[in-house]
Coordinates of C-alpha atoms in Angstrom, one line a residue:
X1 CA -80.5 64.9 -91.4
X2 CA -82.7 64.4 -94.1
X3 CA -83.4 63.1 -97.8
X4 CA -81.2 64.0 -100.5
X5 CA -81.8 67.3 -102.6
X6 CA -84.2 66.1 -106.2
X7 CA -81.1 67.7 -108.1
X8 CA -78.3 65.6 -106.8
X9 CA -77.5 63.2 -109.3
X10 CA -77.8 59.5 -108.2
X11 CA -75.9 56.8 -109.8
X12 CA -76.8 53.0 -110.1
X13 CA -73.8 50.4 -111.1
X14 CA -75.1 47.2 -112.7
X15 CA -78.3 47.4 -114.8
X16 CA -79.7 44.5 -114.4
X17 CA -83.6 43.8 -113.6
X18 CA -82.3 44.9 -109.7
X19 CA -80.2 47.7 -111.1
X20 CA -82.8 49.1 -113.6
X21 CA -85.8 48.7 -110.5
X22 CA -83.4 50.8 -108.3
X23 CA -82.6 53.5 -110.8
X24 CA -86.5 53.7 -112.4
X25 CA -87.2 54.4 -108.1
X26 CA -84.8 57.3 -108.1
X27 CA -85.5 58.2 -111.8
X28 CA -89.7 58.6 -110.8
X29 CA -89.0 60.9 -107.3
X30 CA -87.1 63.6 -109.5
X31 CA -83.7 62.6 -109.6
X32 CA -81.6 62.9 -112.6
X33 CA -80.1 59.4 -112.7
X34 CA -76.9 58.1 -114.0
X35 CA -76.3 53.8 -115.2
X36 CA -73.4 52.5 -115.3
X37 CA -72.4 49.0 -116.5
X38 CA -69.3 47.1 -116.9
X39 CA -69.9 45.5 -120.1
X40 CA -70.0 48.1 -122.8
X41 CA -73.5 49.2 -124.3
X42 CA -75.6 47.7 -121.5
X43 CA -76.1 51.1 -119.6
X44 CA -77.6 52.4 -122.9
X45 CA -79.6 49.1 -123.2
X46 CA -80.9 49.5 -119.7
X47 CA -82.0 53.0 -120.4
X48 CA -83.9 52.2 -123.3
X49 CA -85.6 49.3 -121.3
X50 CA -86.7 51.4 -118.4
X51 CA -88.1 54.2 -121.0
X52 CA -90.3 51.7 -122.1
X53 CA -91.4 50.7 -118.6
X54 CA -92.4 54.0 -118.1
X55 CA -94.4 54.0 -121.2
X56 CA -96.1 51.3 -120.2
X57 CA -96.8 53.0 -116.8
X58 CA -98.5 56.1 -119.0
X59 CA -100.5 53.6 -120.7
X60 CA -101.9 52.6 -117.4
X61 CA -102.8 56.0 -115.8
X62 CA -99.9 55.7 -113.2
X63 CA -97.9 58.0 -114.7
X64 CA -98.3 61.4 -117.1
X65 CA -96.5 62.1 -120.2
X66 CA -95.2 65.1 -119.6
X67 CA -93.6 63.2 -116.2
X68 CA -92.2 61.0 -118.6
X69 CA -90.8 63.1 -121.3
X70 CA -88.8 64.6 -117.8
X71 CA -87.7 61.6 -116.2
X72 CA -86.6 60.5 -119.7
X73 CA -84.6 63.6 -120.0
X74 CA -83.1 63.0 -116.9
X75 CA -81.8 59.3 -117.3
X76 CA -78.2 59.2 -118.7
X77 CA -75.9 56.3 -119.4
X78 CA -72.7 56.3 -118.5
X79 CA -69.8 54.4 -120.4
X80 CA -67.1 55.6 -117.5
X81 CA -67.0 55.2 -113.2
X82 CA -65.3 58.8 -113.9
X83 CA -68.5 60.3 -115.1
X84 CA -70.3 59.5 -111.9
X85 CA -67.9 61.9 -110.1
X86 CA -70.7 64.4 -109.2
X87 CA -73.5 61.8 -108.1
X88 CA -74.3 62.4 -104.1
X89 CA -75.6 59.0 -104.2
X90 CA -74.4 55.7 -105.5
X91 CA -76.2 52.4 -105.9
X92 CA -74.6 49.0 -106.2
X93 CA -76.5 45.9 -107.7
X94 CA -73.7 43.8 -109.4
X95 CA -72.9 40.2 -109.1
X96 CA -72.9 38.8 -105.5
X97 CA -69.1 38.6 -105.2
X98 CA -67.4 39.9 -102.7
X99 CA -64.2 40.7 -104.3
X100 CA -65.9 42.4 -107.2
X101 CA -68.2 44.8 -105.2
X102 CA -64.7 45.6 -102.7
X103 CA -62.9 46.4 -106.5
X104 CA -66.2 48.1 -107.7
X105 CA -66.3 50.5 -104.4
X106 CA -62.3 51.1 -104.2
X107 CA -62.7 52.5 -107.5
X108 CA -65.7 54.9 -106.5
X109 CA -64.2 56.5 -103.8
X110 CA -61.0 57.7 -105.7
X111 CA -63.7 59.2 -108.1
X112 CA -66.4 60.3 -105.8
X113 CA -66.7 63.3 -103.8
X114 CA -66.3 62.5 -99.9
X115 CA -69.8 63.6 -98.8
X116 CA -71.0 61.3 -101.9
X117 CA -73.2 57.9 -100.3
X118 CA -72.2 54.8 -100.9
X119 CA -74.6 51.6 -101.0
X120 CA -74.8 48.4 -101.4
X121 CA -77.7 46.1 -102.4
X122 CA -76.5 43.1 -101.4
X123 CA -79.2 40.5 -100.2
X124 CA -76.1 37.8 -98.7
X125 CA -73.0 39.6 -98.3
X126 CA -72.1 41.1 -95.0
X127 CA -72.0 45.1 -95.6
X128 CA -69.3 45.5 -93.4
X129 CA -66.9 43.7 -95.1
X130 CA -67.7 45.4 -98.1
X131 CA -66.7 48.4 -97.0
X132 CA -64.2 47.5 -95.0
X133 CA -60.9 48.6 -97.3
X134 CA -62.6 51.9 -97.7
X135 CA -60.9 54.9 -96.3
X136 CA -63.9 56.9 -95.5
X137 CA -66.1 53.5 -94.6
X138 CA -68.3 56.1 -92.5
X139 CA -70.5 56.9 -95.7
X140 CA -70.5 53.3 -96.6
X141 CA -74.3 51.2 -96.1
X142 CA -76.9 49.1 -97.1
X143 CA -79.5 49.6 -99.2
X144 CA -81.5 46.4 -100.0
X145 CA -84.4 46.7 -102.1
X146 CA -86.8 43.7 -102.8
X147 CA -87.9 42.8 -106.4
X148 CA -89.5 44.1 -108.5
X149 CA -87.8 47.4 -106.9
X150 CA -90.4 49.4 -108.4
X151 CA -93.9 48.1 -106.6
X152 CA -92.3 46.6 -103.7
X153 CA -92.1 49.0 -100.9
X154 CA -89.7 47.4 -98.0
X155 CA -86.2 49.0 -98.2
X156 CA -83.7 47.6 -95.7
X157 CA -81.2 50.6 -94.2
X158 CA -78.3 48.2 -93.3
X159 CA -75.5 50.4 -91.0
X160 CA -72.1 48.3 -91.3
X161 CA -70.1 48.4 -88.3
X162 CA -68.4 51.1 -89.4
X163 CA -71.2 53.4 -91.4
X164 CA -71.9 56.6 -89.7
X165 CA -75.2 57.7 -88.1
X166 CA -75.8 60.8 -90.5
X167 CA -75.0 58.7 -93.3
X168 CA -77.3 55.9 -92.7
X169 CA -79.8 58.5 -91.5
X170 CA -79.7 60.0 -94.6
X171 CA -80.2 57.4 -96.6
X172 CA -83.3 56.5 -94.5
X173 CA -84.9 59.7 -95.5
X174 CA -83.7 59.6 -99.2
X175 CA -85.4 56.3 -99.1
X176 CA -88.9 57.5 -97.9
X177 CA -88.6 60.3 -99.8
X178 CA -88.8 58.1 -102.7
X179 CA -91.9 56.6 -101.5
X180 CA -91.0 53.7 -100.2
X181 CA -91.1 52.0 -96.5
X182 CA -87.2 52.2 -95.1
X183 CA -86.5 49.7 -91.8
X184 CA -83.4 50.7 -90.3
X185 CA -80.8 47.3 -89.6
X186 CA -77.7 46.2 -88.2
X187 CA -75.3 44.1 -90.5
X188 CA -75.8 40.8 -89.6
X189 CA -76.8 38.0 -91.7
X190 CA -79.9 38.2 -93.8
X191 CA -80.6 41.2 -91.8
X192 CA -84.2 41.1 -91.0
X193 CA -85.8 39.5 -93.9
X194 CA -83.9 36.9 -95.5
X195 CA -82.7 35.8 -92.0
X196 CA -86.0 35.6 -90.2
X197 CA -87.7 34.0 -93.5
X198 CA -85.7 31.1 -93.1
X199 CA -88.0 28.9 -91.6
X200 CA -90.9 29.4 -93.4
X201 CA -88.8 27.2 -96.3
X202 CA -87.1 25.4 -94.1
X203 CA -89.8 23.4 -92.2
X204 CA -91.8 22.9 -95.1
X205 CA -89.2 21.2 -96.5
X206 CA -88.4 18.9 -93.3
X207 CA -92.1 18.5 -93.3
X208 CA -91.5 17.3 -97.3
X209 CA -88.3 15.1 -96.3
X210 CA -90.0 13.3 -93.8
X211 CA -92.8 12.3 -96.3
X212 CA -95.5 13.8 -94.5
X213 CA -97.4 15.6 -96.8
X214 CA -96.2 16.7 -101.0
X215 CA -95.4 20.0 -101.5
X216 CA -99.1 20.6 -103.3
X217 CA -100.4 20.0 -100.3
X218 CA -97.9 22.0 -97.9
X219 CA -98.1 24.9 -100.0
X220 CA -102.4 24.5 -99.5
X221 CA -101.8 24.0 -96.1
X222 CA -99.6 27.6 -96.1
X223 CA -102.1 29.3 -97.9
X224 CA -105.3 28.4 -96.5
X225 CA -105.0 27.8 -92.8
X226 CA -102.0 29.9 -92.6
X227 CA -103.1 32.6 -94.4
X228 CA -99.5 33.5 -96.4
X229 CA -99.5 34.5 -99.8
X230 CA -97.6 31.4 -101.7
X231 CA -96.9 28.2 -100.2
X232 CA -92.8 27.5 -99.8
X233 CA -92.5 25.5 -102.4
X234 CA -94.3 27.8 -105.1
X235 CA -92.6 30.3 -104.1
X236 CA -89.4 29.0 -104.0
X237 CA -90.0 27.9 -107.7
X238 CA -91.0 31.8 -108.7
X239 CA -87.6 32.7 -107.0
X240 CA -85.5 30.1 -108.5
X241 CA -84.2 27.4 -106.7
X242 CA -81.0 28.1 -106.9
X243 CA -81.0 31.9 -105.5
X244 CA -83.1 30.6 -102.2
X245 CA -80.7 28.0 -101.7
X246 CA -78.0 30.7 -101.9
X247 CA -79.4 32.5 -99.8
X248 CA -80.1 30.0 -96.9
X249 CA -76.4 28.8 -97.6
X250 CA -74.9 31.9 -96.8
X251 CA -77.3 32.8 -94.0
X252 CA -76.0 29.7 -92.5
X253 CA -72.0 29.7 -93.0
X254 CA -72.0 33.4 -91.4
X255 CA -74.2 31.8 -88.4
X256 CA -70.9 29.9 -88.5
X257 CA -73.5 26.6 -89.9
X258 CA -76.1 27.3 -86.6
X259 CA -78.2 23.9 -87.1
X260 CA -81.1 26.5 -87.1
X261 CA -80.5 27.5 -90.6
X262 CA -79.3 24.2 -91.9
X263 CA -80.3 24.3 -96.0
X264 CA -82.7 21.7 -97.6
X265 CA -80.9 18.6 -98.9
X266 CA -83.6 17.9 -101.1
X267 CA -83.2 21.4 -102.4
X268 CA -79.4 20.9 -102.9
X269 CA -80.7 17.8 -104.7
X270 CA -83.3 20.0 -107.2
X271 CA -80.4 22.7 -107.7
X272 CA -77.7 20.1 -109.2
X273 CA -80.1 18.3 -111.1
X274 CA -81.2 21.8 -113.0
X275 CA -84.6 22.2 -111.6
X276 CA -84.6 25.8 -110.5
X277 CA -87.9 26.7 -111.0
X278 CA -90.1 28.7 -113.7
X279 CA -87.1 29.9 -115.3
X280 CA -86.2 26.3 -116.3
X281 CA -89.6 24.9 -116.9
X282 CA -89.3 22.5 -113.8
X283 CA -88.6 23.2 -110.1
X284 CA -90.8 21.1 -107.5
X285 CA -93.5 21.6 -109.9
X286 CA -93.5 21.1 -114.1
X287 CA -93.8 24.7 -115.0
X288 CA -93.8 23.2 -119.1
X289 CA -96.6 24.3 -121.1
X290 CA -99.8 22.2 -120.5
X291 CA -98.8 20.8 -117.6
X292 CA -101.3 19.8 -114.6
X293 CA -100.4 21.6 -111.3
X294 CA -100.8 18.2 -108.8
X295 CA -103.6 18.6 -106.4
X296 CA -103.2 18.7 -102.6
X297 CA -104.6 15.9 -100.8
X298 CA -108.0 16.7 -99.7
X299 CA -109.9 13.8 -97.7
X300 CA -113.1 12.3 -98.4
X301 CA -116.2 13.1 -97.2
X302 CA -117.1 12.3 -93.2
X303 CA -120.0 12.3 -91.3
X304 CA -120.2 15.2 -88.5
X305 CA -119.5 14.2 -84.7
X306 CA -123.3 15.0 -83.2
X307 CA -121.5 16.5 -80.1
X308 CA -117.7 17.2 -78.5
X309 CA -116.8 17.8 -75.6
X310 CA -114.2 21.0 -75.1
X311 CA -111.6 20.8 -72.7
X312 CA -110.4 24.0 -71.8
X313 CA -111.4 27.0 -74.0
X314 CA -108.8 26.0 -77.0
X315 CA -106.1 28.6 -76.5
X316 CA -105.2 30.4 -80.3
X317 CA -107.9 28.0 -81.8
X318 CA -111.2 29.4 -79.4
X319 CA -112.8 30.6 -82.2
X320 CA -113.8 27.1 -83.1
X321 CA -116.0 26.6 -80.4
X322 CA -118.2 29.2 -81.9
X323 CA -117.8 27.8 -85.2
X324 CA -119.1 24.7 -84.4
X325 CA -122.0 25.6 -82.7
X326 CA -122.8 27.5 -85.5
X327 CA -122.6 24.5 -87.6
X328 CA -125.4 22.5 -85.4
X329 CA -123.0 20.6 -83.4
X330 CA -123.8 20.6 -79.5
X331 CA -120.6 21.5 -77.4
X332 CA -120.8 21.0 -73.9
X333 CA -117.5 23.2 -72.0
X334 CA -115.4 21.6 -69.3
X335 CA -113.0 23.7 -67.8
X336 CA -109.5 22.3 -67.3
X337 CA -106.6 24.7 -67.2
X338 CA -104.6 25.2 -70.7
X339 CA -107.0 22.7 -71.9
X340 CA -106.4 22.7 -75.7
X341 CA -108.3 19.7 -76.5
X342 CA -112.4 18.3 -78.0
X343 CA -113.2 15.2 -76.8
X344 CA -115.3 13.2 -79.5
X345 CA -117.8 10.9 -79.5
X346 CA -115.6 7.9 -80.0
X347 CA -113.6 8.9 -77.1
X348 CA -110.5 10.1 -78.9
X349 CA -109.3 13.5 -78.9
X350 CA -108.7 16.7 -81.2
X351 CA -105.4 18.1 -80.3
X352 CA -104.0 21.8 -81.3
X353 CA -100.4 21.2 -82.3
X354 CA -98.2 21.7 -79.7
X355 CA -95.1 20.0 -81.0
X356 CA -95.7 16.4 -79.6
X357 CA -97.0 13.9 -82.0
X358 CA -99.7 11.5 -82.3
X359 CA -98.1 8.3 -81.6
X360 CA -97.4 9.5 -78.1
X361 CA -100.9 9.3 -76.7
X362 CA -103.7 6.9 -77.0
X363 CA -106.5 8.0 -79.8
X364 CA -105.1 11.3 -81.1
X365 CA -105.6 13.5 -83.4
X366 CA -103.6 16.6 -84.0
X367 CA -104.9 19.5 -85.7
X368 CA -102.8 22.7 -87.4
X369 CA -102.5 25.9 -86.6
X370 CA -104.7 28.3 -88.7
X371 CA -103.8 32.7 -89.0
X372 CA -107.9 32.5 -88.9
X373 CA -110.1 29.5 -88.2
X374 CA -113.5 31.1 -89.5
X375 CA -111.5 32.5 -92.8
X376 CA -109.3 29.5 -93.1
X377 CA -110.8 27.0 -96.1
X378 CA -108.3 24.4 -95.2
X379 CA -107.0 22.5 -92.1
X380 CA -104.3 20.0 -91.8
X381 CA -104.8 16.8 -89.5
X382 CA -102.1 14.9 -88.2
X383 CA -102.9 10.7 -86.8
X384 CA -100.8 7.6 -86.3
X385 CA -101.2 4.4 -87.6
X386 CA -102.5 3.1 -84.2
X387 CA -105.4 6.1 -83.8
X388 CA -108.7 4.9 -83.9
X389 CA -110.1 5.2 -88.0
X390 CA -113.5 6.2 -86.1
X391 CA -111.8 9.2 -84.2
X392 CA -109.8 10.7 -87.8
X393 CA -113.0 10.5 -89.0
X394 CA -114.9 12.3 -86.8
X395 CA -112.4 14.5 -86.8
X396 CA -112.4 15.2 -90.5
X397 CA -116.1 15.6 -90.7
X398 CA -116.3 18.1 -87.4
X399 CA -113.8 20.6 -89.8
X400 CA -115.7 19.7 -92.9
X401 CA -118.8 20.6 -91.1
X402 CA -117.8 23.7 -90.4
X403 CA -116.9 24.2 -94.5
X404 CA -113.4 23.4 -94.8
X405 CA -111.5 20.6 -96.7
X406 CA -108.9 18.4 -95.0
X407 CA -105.8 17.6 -95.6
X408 CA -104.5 14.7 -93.6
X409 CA -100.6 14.7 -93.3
X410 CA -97.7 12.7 -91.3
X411 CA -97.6 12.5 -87.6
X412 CA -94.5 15.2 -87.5
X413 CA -94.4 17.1 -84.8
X414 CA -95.6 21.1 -84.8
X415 CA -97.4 19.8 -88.3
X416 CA -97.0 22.3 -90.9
X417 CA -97.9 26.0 -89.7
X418 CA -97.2 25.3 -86.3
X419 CA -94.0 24.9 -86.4
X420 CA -93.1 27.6 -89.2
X421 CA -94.5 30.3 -87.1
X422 CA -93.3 29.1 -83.9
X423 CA -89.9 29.3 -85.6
X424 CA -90.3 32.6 -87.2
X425 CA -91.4 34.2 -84.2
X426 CA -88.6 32.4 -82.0
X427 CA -86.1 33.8 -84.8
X428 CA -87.6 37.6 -84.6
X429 CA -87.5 37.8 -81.0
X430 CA -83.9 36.5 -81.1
X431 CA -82.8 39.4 -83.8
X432 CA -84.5 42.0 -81.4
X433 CA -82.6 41.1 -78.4
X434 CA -79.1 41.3 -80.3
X435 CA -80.2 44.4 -81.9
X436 CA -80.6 43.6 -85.3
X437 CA -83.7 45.9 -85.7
X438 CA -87.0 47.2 -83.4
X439 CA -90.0 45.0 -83.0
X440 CA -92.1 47.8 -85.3
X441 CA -89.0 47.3 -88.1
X442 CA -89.2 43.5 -87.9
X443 CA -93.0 43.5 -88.2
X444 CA -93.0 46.0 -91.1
X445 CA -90.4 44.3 -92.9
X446 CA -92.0 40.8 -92.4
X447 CA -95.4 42.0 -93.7
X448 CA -94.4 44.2 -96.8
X449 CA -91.0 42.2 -97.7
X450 CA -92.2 38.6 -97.9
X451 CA -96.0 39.8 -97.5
X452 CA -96.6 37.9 -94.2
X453 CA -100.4 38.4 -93.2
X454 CA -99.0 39.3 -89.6
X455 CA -95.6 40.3 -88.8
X456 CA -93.9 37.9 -86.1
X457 CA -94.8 40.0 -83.0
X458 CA -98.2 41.0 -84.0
X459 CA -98.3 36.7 -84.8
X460 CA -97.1 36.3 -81.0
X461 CA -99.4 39.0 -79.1
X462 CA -102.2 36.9 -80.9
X463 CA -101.2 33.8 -80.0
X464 CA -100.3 33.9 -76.6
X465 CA -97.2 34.3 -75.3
X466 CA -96.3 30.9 -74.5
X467 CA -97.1 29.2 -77.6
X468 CA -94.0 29.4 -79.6
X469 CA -91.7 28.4 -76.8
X470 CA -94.0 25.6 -75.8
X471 CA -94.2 24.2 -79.5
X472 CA -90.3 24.6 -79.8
X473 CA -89.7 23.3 -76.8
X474 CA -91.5 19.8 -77.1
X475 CA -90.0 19.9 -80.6
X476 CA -86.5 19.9 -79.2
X477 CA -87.1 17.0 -76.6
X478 CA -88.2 15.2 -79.7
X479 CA -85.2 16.5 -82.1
X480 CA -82.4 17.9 -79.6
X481 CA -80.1 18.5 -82.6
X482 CA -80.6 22.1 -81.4
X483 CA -82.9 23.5 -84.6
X484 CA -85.6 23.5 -82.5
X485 CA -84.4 24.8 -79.4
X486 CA -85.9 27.9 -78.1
X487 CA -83.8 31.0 -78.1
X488 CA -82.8 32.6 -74.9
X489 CA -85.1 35.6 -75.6
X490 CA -88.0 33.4 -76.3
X491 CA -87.4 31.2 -73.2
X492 CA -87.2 35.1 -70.9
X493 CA -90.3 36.4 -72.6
X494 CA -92.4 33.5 -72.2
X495 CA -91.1 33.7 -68.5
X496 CA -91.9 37.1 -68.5
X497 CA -95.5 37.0 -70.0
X498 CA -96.2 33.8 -67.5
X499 CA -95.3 36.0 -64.5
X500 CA -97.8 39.1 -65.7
X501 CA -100.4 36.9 -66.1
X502 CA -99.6 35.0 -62.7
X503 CA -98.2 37.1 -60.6
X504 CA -98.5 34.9 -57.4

């Protein structure tokens, strides 16, 4: 099967900034390109707008103006459904209602011919029910594209339970044809992105709730040990407030409220009171002119320890050990097996986060998990209030030694990155066993949808196996609601991984 001929019309319904992306995509690979909107003379408003975009893209060398004179030529408004009757492909972006899109599509098919593709860009609503009053459902699908439609690549392929194979095969090609990166799906909530994304906002706002760190400092933490682009709470403020939240509400009624999706009270709290973000001037941070963005917490200066003593060679954080020998501090190797742990001069300990806290043990100090120790310019430390004040500051001075700043937080278990990529990978490895999407899909769409620096298996091969199981499961002796508890697939592939590499 493949990509839909340049001279079949396509159609998009709803022109807003989604709708117009989406039809500016089509528009740019050659085909001639219909808009449609409910309310009269915003089709025509929508085509003007998008003519300007691709002014604006001659202006910058990305596209000629003789290119743009034909796509020009080639965008039509429509003021009727009954002048998309000859469109081989049409594109749904209107309000996320499920009654409206079921009246929108109903209408289309009586119009339509019945080879003509139907699609959805829904980001909540299940496809399948969508389609489900349709009487040829076969031809019925996803197609969500991420915003802005027109730089980001990721298209999600969503096959409802009733689409066919040729159609959603089809519309896999039509979608790379266009230039972009298609991941085929199944209809399940959130399909891949917005369901396996969860946790990346979730924990940092558990980590928020239980007043272990501000978001400032979270979203640092993010950034520069974990290496993703925007911190949780910037980015939820970019989104808006209120869309995330809608999101992760949805995500978790279909899960039929799994605790493992739970929404953010606090954000509930920030969405009633109005603070959604940049488009309002205030979300978690004062987006209002002049205003001072708050500073994470970075910790004073600390003498170096002279020497450490590892325990073990460090698991995912190894690296270090070269690290600080580069920085002039004598290590001297002990081998224990699955040590994770430096011994300091003081005689308390540097801990990678494993999902037990501080308080536990006698002279701890946990320390975060980092996408790259030698690139990472922050790391998070984690103490109680009984841990020696010589031991946090030796460790604060060994990681300031080796040119990072500190950022001590709350003794929460999993600390910050930790336990957001323990999660994601836990939730990825669940999605692949119910068949939601392949492990190359989930990567792909992890990296180039919500621009993850690794995508969750590529995150696990480099970890280790074992780590995100063993972090969950500490974290779910310690919190047993059940949002912590390792999936079944986790729990067999740790299994699994332990038995290659023992096979005794």
């Amino acid at each position: 099967m493949t990509a839909l001929d340049l001279s079949s019309p396509v159609a998009v319904v709803g022109t807003g900034t989604m709708g117009q992306g989406i039809a500016q995509v089509a528009l740019v690979a050659g085909h001639p390109v219909r808009l449609y909107d409910a309310a009269p003379g915003r089709a025509r408003e929508a085509a003007v707008a998008i003519g300007a975009r691709l002014d604006r893209l001659v202006d910058k060398g990305r596209l000629d103006a003789a290119a743009r004179d034909a796509a020009r030529a080639r965008l039509e408004p429509a003021q009727t459904l009954a002048e998309l009757a000859d469109c081989a492909l049409v594109v749904e972006a209107v309000l996320e209602r499920l009654d409206v899109k079921q009246q929108l599509f109903g209408e289309l098919e009586d119009i339509v011919a019945e080879d003509c593709l139907l699609a959805t860009n829904t980001s909540s609503l299940s496809v399948t029910a969508i389609g489900g009053a349709l009487r040829h459902p076969g031809r019925f699908l996803g197609l969500h594209f991420f915003n802005p439609a027109p730089l980001l690549p990721l298209v999600e392929v969503v096959s409802g339970f009733a689409t066919d194979v040729a159609s959603a095969t089809r519309a896999y090609e039509t979608a790379r044809a266009w230039g972009k990166t298609p991941v085929a799906c199944a209809d399940t909530p959130g399909f891949i992105v917005n369901r396996i994304a969860r946790p990346f906002y979730a924990e940092a706002f558990a980590v928020y709730e239980a007043q272990a760190a501000d978001p400032a400092t979270i979203d640092a933490v993010l950034r520069e040990s974990g290496g993703f682009r925007m911190g949780a709470f910037e980015l939820t403020d970019l989104i808006g407030q209120d869309v995330n939240e809608a999101v992760t509400r949805s995500v978790w009624q279909s899960f039929f409220q799994d605790v493992r999706f739970t929404p953010s009270l606090a954000q509930r709290r920030l969405v009633e009171s109005g603070r959604l973000g940049r488009k309002t001037g205030h979300g978690w941070y004062d987006h209002t002119e002049g205003a001072e963005r708050p500073e994470p917490h970075t910790a004073d200066k600390e003498q170096p320890p002279a020497h450490v003593v590892a325990e073990g060679r460090l698991g995912p954080a190894r690296e270090l050990l070269d690290l600080i020998r580069e920085a002039g501090i004598q290590v001297r190797e002990e081998d224990e097996d699955n040590g994770t742990r430096l011994v300091l001069p003081s005689g308390g300990q540097l801990v990678l986060a494993d999902g037990q806290t501080s308080v536990e043990f006698r002279d701890v100090v946990y320390f975060d998990l980092a996408l790259d120790y030698r690139k990472a310019t922050r790391i998070a430390l984690a103490a109680c209030q009984d841990t020696s004040p010589r031991t946090l500051a030796e460790a604060t001075g060994l990681f300031q030694a080796l040119g990072k700043d500190v950022s001590v937080i709350g003794d929460v278990p999993g600390m910050i990155v930790a336990r957001t990529v323990a999660r994601i990978i836990d939730l990825a490895h669940d999605a692949l066993v119910k068949g939601v999407a392949t492990k190359e899909d989930i990567d792909t769409a992890m990296r180039l949808g919500v621009n993850y620096p690794l995508g969750p298996f590529e995150w696990d091969d480099r970890l280790g196996h074992d780590f995100a199981y063993e972090v969950l499961d500490e974290m779910h002796d310690r919190d047993p609601s059940g949002r912590y508890a390792p999936s079944l697939a986790l729990f067999r592939h740790s299994c699994a991984a332990e038995r290659r590499e023992d096979p005794s």
